[in-house]
Short mmCIF file of C-alpha atoms in Angstrom, two decimals:
data_model
loop_
_atom_site.label_atom_id
_atom_site.label_comp_id
_atom_site.label_asym_id
_atom_site.label_seq_id
_atom_site.Cartn_x
_atom_site.Cartn_y
_atom_site.Cartn_z
CA MET A 1 -82.76 -88.89 197.92
CA ALA A 2 -82.96 -91.82 195.50
CA VAL A 3 -86.30 -90.54 194.19
CA VAL A 4 -84.86 -87.05 193.68
CA ARG A 5 -81.89 -88.47 191.77
CA TRP A 6 -84.20 -90.61 189.63
CA MET A 7 -86.45 -87.64 188.86
CA SER A 8 -83.55 -85.35 188.03
CA TRP A 9 -82.63 -87.19 184.87
CA ILE A 10 -86.13 -86.60 183.44
CA VAL A 11 -85.44 -82.89 183.32
CA THR A 12 -81.71 -82.98 182.75
CA LEU A 13 -82.04 -85.16 179.66
CA GLY A 14 -83.19 -82.03 177.89
CA VAL A 15 -80.95 -79.77 179.91
CA ALA A 16 -78.12 -81.87 178.61
CA VAL A 17 -78.79 -80.96 175.02
CA MET A 18 -79.40 -77.27 175.35
CA LEU A 19 -77.74 -74.94 172.92
CA LEU A 20 -78.17 -72.86 170.33
CA PRO A 21 -81.72 -69.31 163.71
CA VAL A 22 -83.92 -72.40 164.28
CA GLY A 23 -83.37 -76.08 163.38
CA VAL A 24 -85.73 -78.02 161.14
CA LEU A 25 -87.38 -80.02 163.93
CA ALA A 26 -87.67 -77.00 166.18
CA GLN A 27 -89.38 -75.05 163.42
CA ALA A 28 -92.00 -77.77 163.13
CA TYR A 29 -92.92 -77.65 166.82
CA GLU A 30 -92.40 -74.14 168.14
CA THR A 31 -90.85 -70.88 166.99
CA PRO A 32 -88.55 -69.35 169.63
CA THR A 33 -90.05 -66.28 171.25
CA PRO A 34 -88.75 -63.92 173.94
CA ALA A 35 -89.97 -64.21 177.51
CA ARG A 36 -93.48 -62.86 177.98
CA LEU A 37 -94.18 -61.93 181.57
CA SER A 38 -96.96 -60.18 183.44
CA ALA A 39 -96.04 -57.24 185.65
CA GLU A 40 -96.21 -59.53 188.67
CA GLU A 41 -93.98 -62.14 187.03
CA MET A 42 -91.46 -59.51 185.94
CA ALA A 43 -91.24 -58.25 189.50
CA ALA A 44 -90.66 -61.80 190.69
CA VAL A 45 -87.82 -62.57 188.27
CA SER A 46 -86.27 -59.16 188.93
CA ALA A 47 -86.10 -60.18 192.58
CA GLY A 48 -84.33 -63.43 191.73
CA GLU A 49 -87.25 -65.85 191.45
CA PHE A 50 -88.08 -68.11 188.50
CA VAL A 51 -91.19 -68.44 186.37
CA ILE A 52 -91.83 -72.08 185.45
CA ARG A 53 -94.41 -73.38 182.99
CA THR A 54 -95.08 -76.97 181.99
CA ARG A 55 -97.34 -78.80 179.55
CA ARG A 56 -97.90 -82.51 178.98
CA GLY A 57 -98.39 -83.70 175.40
CA GLN A 58 -96.83 -85.68 172.57
CA LEU A 59 -93.68 -83.79 173.47
CA ASN A 60 -93.62 -82.83 177.15
CA ARG A 61 -92.78 -79.15 177.48
CA GLY A 62 -90.98 -77.30 180.24
CA GLU A 63 -90.04 -73.63 180.39
CA VAL A 64 -88.08 -71.63 182.94
CA ILE A 65 -87.45 -67.88 182.92
CA GLY A 66 -85.02 -66.07 185.17
CA VAL A 67 -82.55 -63.21 185.43
CA VAL A 68 -78.77 -63.51 185.48
CA ASP A 69 -76.88 -60.62 187.05
CA ALA A 70 -74.40 -60.21 184.22
CA PRO A 71 -74.30 -58.53 180.79
CA ILE A 72 -75.83 -60.46 177.92
CA ALA A 73 -72.48 -61.14 176.20
CA GLN A 74 -71.16 -62.99 179.26
CA VAL A 75 -74.31 -65.08 179.61
CA TRP A 76 -74.26 -66.00 175.94
CA GLU A 77 -70.59 -67.00 176.12
CA VAL A 78 -71.44 -69.59 178.76
CA ILE A 79 -74.46 -70.88 176.83
CA LEU A 80 -72.37 -71.32 173.69
CA ASP A 81 -69.73 -73.38 175.51
CA PHE A 82 -71.44 -76.75 175.09
CA ASP A 83 -68.31 -78.76 175.88
CA ARG A 84 -68.40 -77.52 179.49
CA TYR A 85 -72.09 -78.13 180.19
CA ALA A 86 -71.36 -81.27 182.19
CA SER A 87 -69.37 -79.20 184.68
CA TRP A 88 -72.40 -77.15 185.75
CA MET A 89 -75.47 -79.24 184.95
CA ASP A 90 -76.52 -82.02 187.29
CA GLN A 91 -76.63 -85.56 185.92
CA LEU A 92 -74.67 -84.87 182.74
CA GLU A 93 -71.83 -87.29 182.24
CA VAL A 94 -70.50 -86.14 178.87
CA THR A 95 -71.08 -83.23 176.51
CA ARG A 96 -68.88 -82.61 173.49
CA THR A 97 -68.89 -80.98 170.07
CA LEU A 98 -68.24 -83.43 167.23
CA ARG A 99 -68.27 -81.02 164.29
CA HIS A 100 -68.45 -77.26 163.94
CA GLU A 101 -69.18 -75.67 160.56
CA GLY A 102 -70.12 -72.00 160.58
CA ASP A 103 -73.13 -71.50 162.84
CA VAL A 104 -73.99 -75.20 162.92
CA ARG A 105 -72.65 -77.74 165.39
CA ILE A 106 -73.21 -81.44 165.79
CA CYS A 107 -72.95 -82.34 169.46
CA GLU A 108 -73.35 -85.41 171.63
CA GLY A 109 -74.03 -86.07 175.26
CA ILE A 110 -74.83 -88.70 177.86
CA THR A 111 -77.24 -88.25 180.74
CA ARG A 112 -76.70 -90.42 183.81
CA VAL A 113 -79.82 -92.17 185.11
CA PRO A 114 -80.31 -94.46 188.10
CA PHE A 115 -80.20 -98.23 187.71
CA PRO A 116 -81.94 -100.16 186.19
CA ILE A 117 -82.76 -97.56 183.53
CA ARG A 118 -80.13 -97.17 180.85
CA ASN A 119 -78.27 -93.91 180.51
CA ARG A 120 -79.78 -91.71 177.81
CA TYR A 121 -77.49 -90.66 174.99
CA TRP A 122 -78.08 -88.42 172.00
CA HIS A 123 -76.68 -86.41 169.11
CA VAL A 124 -78.17 -83.01 168.33
CA ARG A 125 -77.87 -80.33 165.67
CA VAL A 126 -77.38 -76.99 167.34
CA GLU A 127 -77.41 -73.47 165.95
CA GLY A 128 -77.18 -70.09 167.57
CA GLY A 129 -76.59 -66.44 166.99
CA ALA A 130 -77.62 -62.84 167.39
CA ARG A 131 -80.68 -61.12 165.99
CA MET A 132 -81.74 -57.47 166.16
CA VAL A 133 -85.15 -56.85 167.70
CA GLY A 134 -86.36 -53.30 168.27
CA GLY A 135 -82.83 -51.96 168.07
CA GLN A 136 -81.53 -54.42 170.70
CA THR A 137 -79.33 -57.48 170.28
CA HIS A 138 -81.04 -60.69 171.27
CA TYR A 139 -79.42 -64.13 171.24
CA VAL A 140 -81.35 -67.23 170.23
CA GLY A 141 -80.10 -70.79 170.34
CA THR A 142 -81.85 -74.01 169.33
CA TRP A 143 -81.16 -77.72 169.27
CA SER A 144 -82.91 -80.63 167.55
CA TYR A 145 -82.40 -84.35 167.96
CA ILE A 146 -80.82 -86.25 165.08
CA PRO A 147 -83.07 -89.32 164.64
CA GLY A 148 -81.46 -92.67 165.22
CA THR A 149 -78.42 -91.34 167.06
CA GLY A 150 -79.47 -92.21 170.59
CA ASN A 151 -82.07 -93.83 172.82
CA VAL A 152 -84.58 -90.99 173.11
CA GLU A 153 -87.54 -90.52 170.78
CA ASP A 154 -87.22 -86.81 170.14
CA THR A 155 -86.13 -83.57 171.74
CA PHE A 156 -85.81 -79.95 170.77
CA GLY A 157 -85.70 -76.67 172.54
CA TYR A 158 -84.14 -73.26 172.76
CA TRP A 159 -82.59 -70.46 174.75
CA TYR A 160 -83.86 -66.90 174.21
CA VAL A 161 -81.58 -64.33 175.83
CA THR A 162 -82.35 -60.60 176.05
CA PRO A 163 -81.16 -57.57 178.03
CA MET A 164 -83.33 -56.79 181.03
CA PRO A 165 -85.56 -53.80 180.33
CA ASP A 166 -83.96 -50.66 181.79
CA ALA A 167 -81.10 -52.73 183.27
CA PRO A 168 -78.59 -53.67 180.54
CA GLU A 169 -76.12 -55.05 183.10
CA ARG A 170 -78.65 -57.84 183.79
CA THR A 171 -79.92 -60.49 181.38
CA LEU A 172 -83.36 -62.08 181.00
CA VAL A 173 -83.07 -65.74 180.04
CA LYS A 174 -85.79 -68.08 178.78
CA TYR A 175 -85.10 -71.81 178.40
CA VAL A 176 -87.60 -74.14 176.73
CA LEU A 177 -87.35 -77.93 176.47
CA LEU A 178 -89.61 -80.34 174.62
CA ALA A 179 -88.78 -84.02 174.94
CA ASP A 180 -90.14 -87.50 174.35
CA LEU A 181 -87.92 -89.74 176.47
CA GLY A 182 -89.00 -93.00 174.87
CA ILE A 183 -90.38 -94.33 178.18
CA TRP A 184 -93.63 -93.81 180.07
CA VAL A 185 -93.52 -91.48 183.08
CA PRO A 186 -96.60 -90.89 185.29
CA ASN A 187 -98.05 -87.40 184.98
CA ALA A 188 -97.73 -86.59 188.66
CA ILE A 189 -94.09 -87.65 188.84
CA LEU A 190 -93.17 -85.79 185.66
CA ALA A 191 -94.87 -82.61 186.89
CA TRP A 192 -93.19 -82.86 190.29
CA GLY A 193 -89.77 -83.47 188.82
CA THR A 194 -90.06 -80.72 186.24
CA ARG A 195 -91.17 -78.07 188.71
CA ARG A 196 -88.54 -79.12 191.22
CA LEU A 197 -85.59 -79.37 188.86
CA LEU A 198 -86.08 -76.79 186.11
CA PRO A 199 -84.86 -74.08 188.49
CA SER A 200 -81.54 -75.92 188.68
CA VAL A 201 -80.98 -75.07 185.02
CA MET A 202 -81.14 -71.35 185.67
CA GLY A 203 -79.33 -71.68 188.97
CA GLY A 204 -76.50 -73.57 187.30
CA LEU A 205 -76.23 -70.93 184.60
CA ARG A 206 -76.08 -68.16 187.19
CA ASP A 207 -73.37 -69.97 189.14
CA GLU A 208 -71.27 -70.67 186.05
CA VAL A 209 -71.43 -67.07 184.86
CA ALA A 210 -70.38 -65.90 188.33
CA ARG A 211 -67.48 -68.38 188.44
CA ARG A 212 -66.12 -67.33 185.07
CA PHE A 213 -66.49 -63.58 185.27
CA ARG A 214 -66.44 -62.68 188.97
CA SER A 215 -63.62 -64.78 190.33
#
């Protein structure tokens, strides 16, 4: 159990900063794209499973794709509500919006980590909104770390939210995180933790949407 708790902060550091056009740092590393799935993968996510992809590099990358059984507007409402992330994401101690000007927000958060490692804290610039793609409304949200505002090296990522093909009452969600935690983590442990815990991001989102709109 202690190992699981220790590993969970590796993933939830980035989970903590997820939100929401593309920030300057994000543009430099990766342009947000919708979920691309094979026929087999689409069948899997339609049945409630997750597709998880990871990559080790200068910025470690994790991606999870899943389906939420709710219309896209409800899913996006939950994603936009950064101040309540700590209520449905494991290991988050604090999330709050400091400033909100138009489509841009400056937000902060704290991720709890096991002793003796210090909690990780951060400020991020977040942006989010709708875009029309092929006559459909998609929602894209990005975040990028504000250098010098915390004790991580760098992080950015995005949500890409689209209606399920042929099932508009369901929503296809892609979440991508790139992070340099500022500490060394063995490859095997990072891979294990990422593949074990990334599903909790999508699971938490599903649960929160259900709590808000189906109670």
